Coordinates of N, CA and C and ligand atoms in Angstrom, one line a residue:
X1 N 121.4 9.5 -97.2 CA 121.4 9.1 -95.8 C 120.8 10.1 -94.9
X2 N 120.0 9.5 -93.8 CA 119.5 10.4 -93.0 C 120.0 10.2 -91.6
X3 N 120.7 11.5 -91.3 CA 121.7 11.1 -89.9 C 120.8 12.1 -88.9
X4 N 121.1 11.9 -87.6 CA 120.9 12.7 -86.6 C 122.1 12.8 -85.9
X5 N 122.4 14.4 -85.4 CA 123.7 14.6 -84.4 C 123.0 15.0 -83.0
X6 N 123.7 14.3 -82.3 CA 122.9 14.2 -80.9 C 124.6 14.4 -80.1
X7 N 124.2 15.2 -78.9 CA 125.3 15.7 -78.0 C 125.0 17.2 -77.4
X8 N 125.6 17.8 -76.1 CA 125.1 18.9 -76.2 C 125.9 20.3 -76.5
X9 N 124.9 21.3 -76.2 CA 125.6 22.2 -76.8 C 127.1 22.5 -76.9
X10 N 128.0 23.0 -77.9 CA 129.3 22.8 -77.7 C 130.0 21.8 -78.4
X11 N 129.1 20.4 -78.4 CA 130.1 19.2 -78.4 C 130.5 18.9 -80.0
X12 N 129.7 19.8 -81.3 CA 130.8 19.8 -82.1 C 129.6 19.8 -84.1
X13 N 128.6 19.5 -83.1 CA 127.3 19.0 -83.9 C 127.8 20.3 -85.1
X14 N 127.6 21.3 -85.1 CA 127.5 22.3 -86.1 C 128.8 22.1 -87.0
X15 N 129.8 22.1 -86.4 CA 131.4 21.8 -86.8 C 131.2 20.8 -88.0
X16 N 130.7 19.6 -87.5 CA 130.9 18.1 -88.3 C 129.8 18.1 -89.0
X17 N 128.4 18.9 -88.6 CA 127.0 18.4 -89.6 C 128.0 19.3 -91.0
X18 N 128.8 20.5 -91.2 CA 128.8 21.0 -92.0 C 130.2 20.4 -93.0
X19 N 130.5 19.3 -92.4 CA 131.8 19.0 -93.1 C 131.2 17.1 -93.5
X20 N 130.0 17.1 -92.5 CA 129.6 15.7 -93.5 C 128.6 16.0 -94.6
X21 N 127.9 17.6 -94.8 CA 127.1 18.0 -95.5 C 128.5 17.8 -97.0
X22 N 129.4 18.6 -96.8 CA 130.6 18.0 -98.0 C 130.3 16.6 -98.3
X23 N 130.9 15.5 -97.6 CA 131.1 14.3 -97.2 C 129.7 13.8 -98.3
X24 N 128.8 13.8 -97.6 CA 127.4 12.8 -98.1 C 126.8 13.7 -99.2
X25 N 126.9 15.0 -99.4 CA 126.4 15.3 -100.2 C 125.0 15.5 -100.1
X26 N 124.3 15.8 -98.7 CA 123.0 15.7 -98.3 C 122.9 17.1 -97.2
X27 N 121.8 17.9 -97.4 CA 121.9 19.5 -97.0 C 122.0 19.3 -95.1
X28 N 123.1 20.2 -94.4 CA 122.8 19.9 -93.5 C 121.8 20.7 -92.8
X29 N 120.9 20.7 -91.7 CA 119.9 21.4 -91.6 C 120.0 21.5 -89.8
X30 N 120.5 22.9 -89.5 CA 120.5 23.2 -87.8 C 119.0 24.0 -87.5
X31 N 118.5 23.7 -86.5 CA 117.7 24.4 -86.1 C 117.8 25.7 -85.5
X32 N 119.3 26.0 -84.8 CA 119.7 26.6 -84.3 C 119.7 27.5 -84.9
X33 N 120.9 27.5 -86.1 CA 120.6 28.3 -87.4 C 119.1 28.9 -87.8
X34 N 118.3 28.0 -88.2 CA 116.7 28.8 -88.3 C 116.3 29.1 -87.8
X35 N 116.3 29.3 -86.2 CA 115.8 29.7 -85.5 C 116.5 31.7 -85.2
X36 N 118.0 31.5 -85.4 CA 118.6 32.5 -85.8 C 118.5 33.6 -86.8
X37 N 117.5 32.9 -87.9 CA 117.6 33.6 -89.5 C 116.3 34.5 -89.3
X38 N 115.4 33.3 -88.0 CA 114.1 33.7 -87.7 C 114.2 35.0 -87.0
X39 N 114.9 35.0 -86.1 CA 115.0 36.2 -85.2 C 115.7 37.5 -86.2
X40 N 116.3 37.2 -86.7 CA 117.4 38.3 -87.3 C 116.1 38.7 -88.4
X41 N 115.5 38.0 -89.6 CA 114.4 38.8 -90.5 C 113.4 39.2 -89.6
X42 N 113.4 39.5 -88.2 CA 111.8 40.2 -87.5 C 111.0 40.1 -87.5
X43 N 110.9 38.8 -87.9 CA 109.4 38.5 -88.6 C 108.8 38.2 -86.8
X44 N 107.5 38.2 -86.6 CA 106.7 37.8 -85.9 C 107.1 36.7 -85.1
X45 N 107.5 35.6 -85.7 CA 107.6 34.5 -85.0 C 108.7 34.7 -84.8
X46 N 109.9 35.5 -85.5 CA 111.4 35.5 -84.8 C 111.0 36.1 -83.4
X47 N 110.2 37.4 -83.1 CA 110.2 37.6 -81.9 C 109.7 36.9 -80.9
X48 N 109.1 36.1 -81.3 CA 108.4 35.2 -80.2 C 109.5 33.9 -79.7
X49 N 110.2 33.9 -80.9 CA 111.2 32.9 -80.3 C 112.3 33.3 -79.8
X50 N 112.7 34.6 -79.7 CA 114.0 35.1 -79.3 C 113.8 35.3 -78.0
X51 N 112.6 35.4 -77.5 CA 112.6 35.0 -75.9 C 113.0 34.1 -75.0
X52 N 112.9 32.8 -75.8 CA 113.5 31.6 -75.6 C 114.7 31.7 -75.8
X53 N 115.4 31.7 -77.1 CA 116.9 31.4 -77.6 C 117.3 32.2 -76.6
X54 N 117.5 33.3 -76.4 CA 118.5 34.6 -75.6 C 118.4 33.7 -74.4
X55 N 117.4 33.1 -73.6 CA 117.5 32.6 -72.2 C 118.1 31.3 -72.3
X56 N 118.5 30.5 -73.5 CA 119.0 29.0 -73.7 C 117.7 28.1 -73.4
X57 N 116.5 28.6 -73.2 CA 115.9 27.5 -72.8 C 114.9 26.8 -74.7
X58 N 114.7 25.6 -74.8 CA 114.2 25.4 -75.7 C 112.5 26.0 -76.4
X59 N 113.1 26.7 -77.6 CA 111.3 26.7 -78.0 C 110.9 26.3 -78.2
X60 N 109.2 26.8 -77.5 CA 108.4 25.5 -77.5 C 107.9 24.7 -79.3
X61 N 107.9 22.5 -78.3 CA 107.7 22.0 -79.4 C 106.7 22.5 -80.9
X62 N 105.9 22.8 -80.3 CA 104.6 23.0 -81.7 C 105.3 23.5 -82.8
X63 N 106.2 24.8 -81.9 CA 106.8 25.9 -83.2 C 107.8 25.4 -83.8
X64 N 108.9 24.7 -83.4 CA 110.5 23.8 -83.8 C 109.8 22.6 -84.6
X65 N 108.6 22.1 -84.7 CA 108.5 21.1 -85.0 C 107.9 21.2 -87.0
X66 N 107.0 22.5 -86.6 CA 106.5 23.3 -87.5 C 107.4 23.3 -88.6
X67 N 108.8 24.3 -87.9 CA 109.6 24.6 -88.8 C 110.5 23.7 -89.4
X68 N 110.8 22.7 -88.8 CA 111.7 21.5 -89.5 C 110.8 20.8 -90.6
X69 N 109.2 20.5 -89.9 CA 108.5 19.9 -91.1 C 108.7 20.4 -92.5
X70 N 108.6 21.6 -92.2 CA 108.3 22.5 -93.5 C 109.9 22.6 -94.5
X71 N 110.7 22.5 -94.0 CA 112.0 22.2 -94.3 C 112.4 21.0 -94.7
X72 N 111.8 20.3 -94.2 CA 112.4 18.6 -94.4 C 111.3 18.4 -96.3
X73 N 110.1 19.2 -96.2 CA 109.5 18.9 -97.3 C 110.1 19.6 -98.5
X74 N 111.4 20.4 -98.9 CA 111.8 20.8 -99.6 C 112.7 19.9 -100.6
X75 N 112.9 20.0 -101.4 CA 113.6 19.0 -102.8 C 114.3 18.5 -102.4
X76 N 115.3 19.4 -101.7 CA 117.0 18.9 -101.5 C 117.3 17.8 -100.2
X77 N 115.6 17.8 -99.7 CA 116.1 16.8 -98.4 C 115.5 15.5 -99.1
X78 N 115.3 15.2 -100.5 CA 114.7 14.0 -100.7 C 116.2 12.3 -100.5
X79 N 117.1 12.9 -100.8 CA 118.3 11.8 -100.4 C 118.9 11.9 -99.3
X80 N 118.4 13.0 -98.6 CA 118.6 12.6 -97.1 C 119.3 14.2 -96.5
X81 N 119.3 13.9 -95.4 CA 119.8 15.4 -94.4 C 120.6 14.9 -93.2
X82 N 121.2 16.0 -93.0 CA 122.2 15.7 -91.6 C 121.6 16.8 -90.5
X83 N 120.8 15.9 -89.4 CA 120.0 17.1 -88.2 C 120.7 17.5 -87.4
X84 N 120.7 18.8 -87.2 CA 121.9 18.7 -85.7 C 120.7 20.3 -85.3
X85 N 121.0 19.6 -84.3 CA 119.9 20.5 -82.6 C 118.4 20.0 -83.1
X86 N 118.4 19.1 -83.7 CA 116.5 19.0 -83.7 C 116.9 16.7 -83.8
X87 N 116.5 16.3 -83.6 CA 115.3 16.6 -82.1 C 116.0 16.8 -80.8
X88 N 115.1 17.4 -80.2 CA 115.7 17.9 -78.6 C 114.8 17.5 -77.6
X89 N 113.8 17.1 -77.9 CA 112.9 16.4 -76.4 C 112.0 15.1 -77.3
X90 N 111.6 14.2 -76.5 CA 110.9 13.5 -76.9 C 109.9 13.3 -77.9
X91 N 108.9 14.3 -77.4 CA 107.7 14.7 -78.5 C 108.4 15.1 -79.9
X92 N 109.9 16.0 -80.1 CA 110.4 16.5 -81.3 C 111.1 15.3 -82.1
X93 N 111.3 14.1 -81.3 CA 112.0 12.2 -81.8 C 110.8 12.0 -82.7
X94 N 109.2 11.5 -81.7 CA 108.5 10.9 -82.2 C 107.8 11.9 -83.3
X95 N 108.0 13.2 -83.3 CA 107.4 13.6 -84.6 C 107.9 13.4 -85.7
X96 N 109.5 13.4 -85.6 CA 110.5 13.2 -86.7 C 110.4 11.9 -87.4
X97 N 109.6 10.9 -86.5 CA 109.5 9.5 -86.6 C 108.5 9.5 -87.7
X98 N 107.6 9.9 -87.5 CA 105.7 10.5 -88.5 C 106.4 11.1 -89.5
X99 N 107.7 12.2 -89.7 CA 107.9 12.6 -90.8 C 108.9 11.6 -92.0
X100 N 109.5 11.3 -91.1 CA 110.9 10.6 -92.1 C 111.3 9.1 -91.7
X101 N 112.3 8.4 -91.8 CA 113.4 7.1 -91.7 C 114.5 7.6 -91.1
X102 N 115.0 7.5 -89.7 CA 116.2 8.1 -89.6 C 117.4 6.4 -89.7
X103 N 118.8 6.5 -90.2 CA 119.4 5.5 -90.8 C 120.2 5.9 -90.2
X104 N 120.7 6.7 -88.8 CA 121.7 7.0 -87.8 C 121.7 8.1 -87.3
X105 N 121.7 7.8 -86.2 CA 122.1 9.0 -84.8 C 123.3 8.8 -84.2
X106 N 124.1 9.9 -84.5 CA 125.3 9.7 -83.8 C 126.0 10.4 -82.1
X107 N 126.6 10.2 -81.8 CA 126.0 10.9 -80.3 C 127.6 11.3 -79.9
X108 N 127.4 12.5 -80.0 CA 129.2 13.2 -79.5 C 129.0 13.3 -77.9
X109 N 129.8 12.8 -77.5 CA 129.8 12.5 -76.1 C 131.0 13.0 -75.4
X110 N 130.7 14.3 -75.2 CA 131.6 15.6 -74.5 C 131.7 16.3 -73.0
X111 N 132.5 15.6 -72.4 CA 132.3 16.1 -70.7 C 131.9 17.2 -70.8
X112 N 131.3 17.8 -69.7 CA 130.8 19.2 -69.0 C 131.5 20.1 -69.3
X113 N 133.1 20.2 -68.8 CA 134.3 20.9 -68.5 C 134.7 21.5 -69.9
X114 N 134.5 20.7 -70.9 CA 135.3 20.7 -71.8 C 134.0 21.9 -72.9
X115 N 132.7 21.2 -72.6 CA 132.0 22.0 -72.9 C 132.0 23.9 -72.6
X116 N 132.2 24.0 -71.4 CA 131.8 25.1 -70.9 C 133.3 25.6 -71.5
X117 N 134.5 25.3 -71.5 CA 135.5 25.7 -72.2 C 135.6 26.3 -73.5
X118 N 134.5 25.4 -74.1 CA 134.7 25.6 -75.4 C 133.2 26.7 -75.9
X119 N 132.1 26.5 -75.6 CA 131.6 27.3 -75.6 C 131.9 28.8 -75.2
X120 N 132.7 29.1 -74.1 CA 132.9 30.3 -73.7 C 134.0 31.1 -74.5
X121 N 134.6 30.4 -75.5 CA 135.6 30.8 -76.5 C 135.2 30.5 -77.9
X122 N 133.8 30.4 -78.1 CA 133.3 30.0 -79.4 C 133.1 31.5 -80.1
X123 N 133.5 31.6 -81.5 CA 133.1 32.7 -82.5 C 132.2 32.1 -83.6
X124 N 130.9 33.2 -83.9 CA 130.5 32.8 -84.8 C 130.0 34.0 -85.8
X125 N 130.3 33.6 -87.0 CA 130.2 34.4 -88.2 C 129.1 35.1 -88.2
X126 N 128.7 36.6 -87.9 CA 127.1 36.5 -88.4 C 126.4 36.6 -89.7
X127 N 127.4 36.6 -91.2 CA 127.3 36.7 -92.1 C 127.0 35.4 -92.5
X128 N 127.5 34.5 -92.4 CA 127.4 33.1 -92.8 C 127.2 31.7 -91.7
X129 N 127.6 31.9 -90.6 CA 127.3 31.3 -89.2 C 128.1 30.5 -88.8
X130 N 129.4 30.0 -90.1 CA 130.6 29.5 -89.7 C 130.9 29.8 -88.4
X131 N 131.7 28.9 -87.5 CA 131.9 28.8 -86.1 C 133.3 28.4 -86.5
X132 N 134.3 29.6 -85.2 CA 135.4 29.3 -84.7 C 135.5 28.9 -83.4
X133 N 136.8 28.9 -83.0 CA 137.1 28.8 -81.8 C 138.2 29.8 -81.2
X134 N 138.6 30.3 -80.3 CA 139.7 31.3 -79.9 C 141.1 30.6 -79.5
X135 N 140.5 29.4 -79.3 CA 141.6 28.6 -78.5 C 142.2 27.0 -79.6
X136 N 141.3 27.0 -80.3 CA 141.0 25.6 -81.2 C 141.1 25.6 -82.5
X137 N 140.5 26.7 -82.8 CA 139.8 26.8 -84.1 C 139.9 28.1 -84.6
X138 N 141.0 29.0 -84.8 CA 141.2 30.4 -84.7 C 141.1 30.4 -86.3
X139 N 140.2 31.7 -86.2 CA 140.3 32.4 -87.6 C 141.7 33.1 -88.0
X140 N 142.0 32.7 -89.5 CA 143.3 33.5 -90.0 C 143.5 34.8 -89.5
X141 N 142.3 35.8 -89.5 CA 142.8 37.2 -89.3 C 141.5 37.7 -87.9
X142 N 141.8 37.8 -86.8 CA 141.6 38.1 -85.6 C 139.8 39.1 -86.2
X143 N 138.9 38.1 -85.5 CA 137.2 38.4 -85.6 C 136.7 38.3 -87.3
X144 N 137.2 38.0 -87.9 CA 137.2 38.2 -89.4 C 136.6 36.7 -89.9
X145 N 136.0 36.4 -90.5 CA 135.7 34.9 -91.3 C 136.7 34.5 -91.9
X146 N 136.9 33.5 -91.9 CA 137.9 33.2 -93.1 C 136.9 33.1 -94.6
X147 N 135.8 32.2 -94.5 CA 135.0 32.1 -95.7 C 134.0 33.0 -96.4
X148 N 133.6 34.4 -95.7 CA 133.1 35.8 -95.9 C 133.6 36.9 -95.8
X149 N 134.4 37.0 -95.1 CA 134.9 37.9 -94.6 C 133.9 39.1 -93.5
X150 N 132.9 38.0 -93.1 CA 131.7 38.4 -92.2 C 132.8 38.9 -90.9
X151 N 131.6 39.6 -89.9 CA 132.5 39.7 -89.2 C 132.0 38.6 -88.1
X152 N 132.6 38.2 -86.7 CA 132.7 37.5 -85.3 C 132.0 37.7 -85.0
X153 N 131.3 37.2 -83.7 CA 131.0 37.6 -82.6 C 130.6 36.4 -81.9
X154 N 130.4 36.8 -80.4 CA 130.1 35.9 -79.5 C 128.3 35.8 -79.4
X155 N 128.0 34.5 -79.2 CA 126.5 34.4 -79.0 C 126.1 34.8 -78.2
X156 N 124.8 35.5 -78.1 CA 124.3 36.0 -76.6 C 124.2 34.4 -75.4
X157 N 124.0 33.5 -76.2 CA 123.7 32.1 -75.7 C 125.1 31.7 -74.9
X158 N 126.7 32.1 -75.6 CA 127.3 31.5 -75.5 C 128.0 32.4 -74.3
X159 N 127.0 33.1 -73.3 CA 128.2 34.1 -72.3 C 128.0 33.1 -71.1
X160 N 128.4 33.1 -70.4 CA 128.7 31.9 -69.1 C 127.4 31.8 -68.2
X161 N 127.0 32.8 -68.1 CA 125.5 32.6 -67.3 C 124.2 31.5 -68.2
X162 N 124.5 31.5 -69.1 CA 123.0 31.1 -70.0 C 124.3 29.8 -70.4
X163 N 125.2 29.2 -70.4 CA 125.5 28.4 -71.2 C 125.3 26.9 -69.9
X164 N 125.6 27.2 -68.5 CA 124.8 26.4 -67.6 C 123.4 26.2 -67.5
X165 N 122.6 26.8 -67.7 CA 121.7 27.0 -68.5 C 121.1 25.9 -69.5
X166 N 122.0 26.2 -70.4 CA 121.6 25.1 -72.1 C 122.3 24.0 -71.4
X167 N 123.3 23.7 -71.0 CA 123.7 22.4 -70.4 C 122.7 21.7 -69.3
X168 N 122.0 22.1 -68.4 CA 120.7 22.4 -67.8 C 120.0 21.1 -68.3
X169 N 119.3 22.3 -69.3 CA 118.4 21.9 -70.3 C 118.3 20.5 -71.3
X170 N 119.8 20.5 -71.7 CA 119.9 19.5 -72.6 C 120.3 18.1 -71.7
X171 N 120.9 18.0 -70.2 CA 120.8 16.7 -69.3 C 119.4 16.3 -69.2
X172 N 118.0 17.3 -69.1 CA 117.0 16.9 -69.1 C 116.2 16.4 -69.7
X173 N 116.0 17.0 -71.1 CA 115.3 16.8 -71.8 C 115.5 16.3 -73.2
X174 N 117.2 16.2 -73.2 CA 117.4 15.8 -74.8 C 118.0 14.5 -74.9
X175 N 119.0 14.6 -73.3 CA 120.0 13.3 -73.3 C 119.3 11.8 -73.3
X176 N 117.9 12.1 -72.5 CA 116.9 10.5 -72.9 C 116.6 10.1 -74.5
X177 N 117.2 10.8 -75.7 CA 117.2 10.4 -76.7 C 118.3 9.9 -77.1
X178 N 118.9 9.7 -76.5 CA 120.1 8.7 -76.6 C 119.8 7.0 -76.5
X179 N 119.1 7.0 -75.4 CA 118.5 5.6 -75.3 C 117.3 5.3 -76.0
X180 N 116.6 6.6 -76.7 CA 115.4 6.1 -77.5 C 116.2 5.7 -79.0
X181 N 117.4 6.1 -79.2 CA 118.1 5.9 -80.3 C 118.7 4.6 -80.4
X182 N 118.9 4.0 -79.1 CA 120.1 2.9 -78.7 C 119.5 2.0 -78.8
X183 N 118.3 1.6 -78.4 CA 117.0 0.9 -77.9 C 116.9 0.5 -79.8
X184 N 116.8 1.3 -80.5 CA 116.7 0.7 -82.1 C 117.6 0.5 -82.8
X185 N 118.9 0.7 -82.1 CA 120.5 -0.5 -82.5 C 120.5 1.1 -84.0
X186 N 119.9 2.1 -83.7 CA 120.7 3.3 -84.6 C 121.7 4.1 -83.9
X187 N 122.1 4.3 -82.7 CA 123.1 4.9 -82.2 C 124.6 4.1 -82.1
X188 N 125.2 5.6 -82.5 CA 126.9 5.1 -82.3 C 127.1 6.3 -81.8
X189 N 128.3 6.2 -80.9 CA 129.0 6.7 -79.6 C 130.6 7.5 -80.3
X190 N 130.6 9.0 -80.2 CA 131.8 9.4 -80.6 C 132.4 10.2 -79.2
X191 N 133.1 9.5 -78.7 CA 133.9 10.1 -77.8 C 134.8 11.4 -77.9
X192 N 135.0 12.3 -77.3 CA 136.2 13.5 -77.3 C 135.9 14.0 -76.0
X193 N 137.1 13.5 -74.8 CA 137.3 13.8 -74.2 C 138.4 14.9 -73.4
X194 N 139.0 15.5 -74.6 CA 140.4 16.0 -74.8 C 139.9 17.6 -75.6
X195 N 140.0 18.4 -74.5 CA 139.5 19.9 -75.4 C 140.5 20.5 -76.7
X196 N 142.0 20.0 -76.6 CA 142.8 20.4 -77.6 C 143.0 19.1 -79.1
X197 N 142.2 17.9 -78.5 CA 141.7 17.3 -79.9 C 141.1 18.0 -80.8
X198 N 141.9 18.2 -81.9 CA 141.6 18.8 -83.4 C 140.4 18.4 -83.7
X199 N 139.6 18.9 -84.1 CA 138.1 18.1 -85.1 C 138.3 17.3 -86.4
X200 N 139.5 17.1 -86.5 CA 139.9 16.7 -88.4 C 139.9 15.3 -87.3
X201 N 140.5 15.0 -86.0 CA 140.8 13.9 -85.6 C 139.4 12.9 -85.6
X202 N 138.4 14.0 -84.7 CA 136.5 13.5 -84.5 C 136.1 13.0 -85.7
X203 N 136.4 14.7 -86.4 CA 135.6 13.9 -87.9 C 135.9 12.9 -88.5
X204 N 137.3 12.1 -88.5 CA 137.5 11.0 -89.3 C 136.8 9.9 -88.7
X205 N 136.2 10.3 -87.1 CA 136.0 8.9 -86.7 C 134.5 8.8 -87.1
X206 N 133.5 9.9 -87.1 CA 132.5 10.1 -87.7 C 132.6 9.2 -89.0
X207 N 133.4 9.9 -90.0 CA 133.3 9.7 -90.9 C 133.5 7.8 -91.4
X208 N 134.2 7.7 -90.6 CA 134.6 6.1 -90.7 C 132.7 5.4 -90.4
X209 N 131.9 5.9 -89.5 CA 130.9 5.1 -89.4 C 129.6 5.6 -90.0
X210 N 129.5 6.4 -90.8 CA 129.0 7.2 -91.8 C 129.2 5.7 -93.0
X211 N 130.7 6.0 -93.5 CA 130.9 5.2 -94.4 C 130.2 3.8 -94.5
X212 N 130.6 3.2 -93.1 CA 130.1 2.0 -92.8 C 128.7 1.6 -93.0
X213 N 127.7 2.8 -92.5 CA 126.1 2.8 -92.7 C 125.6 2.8 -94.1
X214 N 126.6 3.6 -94.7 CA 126.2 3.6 -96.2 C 126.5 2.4 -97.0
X215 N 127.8 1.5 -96.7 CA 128.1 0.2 -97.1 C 127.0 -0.6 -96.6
X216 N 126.4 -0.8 -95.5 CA 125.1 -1.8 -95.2 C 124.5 -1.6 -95.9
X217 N 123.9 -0.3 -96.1 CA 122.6 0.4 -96.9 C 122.9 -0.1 -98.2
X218 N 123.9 0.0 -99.0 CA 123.9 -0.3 -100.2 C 123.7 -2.0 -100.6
X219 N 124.5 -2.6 -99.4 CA 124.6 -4.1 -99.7 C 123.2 -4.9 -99.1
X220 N 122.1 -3.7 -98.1 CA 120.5 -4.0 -98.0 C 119.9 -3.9 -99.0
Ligands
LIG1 P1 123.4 24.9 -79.1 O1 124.8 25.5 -79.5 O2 123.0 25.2 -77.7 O3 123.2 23.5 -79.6 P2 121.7 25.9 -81.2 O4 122.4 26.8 -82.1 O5 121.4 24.5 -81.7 O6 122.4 25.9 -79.8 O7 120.3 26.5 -80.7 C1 120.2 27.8 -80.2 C2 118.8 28.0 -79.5 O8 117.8 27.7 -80.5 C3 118.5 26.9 -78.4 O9 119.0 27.3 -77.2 C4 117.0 26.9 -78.4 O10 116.4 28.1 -77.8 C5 116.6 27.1 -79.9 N1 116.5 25.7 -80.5 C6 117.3 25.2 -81.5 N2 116.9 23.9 -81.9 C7 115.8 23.7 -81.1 C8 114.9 22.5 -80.9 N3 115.1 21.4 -81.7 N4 113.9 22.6 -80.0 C9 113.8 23.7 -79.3 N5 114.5 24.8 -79.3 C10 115.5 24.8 -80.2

């Protein structure tokens, strides 16, 4: 199956792409993350992009688009992938369109409030990129991974000045892909309105219409 997670930053996409990657059995694939691996190996283009990520604003299409291609052509995305942070503007929809079939876009649909909440108490592994929460989602032993034993830390992205910012950013340029999604009867709508809703609660409801897409597909 090939899903897209669509919502903005915060609203859970990394959480769920990695627990439907269990689920479907299909690699999930963040941009955020590559774009992360990019900066951290030094390479050339990491530094060119870390100008952007550190400010929250998106890098530009040519280069995001580059790098998912080149990823999506790898073995493991031949039964399909779960996207989360790509596509983020128009031009990154219609290229995905030239490259693949997408068979659902799902759209976490997470007030402002709850965002900036959650973001400003997010931990993330820098060994493995696992994501906690301080308030939500607490690791067993205080900055520690539970699954590496990597250590915490806070994203430069995720300190309060740059996280209005990526919210900014993603009302303008990402959220009109919700109706390019709607408009082809592939979007469904996952509500969480409630910052102390567990994720086991979201993910079931994901999962419930996951399952459902895969029953049409099979019975198409
Ligand atoms: P968020 O938690 O804001 O969704 P991500 O981890 O997905 O953050 O992405 C971190 C940063 O990487 C973004 O702020 C942006 O600079 C860059 N990035 C990731 N995906 C894309 C994309 N599809 N297009 C442009 N920039 C991207």
């Amino acid at each position: 199956m090939r899903v897209v997670l669509l919502g903005p930053p915060g609203a859970g996409k990394g959480t769920h792409a990695s627990r439907l990657n269990v689920n479907l059995g299909v690699p999930h694939i963040s941009t955020g993350d590559m774009v992360r691996e990019e900066i951290k190996a030094q390479t050339e283009l990491g530094e060119e992009i870390k100008k952007y990520s550190d400010r929250g604003v998106l890098v530009p299409d040519e280069i995001i688009i580059r790098l998912l291609a080149k990823r999506l052509r790898k073995p493991d995305c031949q039964k399909g992938f779960i996207l989360d942070g790509f596509p983020r503007t128009m031009q990154q929809a219609e290229a995905l369109d030239r490259i693949s079939r997408i068979d659902l876009a799902i759209n976490l649909n997470v007030p402002d409030e709850i965002i900036v909440q959650r973001l400003s108490n997010r931990l993330t592994c820098r060994k493995c990129g696992a994501i906690y929460n301080r308030l939500t989602m607490k690791p067993r032993r205080a900055n520690i991974c539970d699954k590496c034993d990597g250590e915490l830390y806070q994203r430069v992205d995720d300190k309060p000045e740059v996280i209005q910012e990526r919210l900014n950013v993603y009302r303008k340029n990402t959220e009109p892909l919700i109706e390019y999604y709607r408009r082809r009867s592939l979007l469904k709508d996952v509500h969480c309105d409630d910052l102390m809703t567990p994720p086991e609660v979201t993910f079931e409801r994901i999962k419930a219409i996951t399952d459902s897409v895969k029953k049409e597909k099979t019975r198409a």
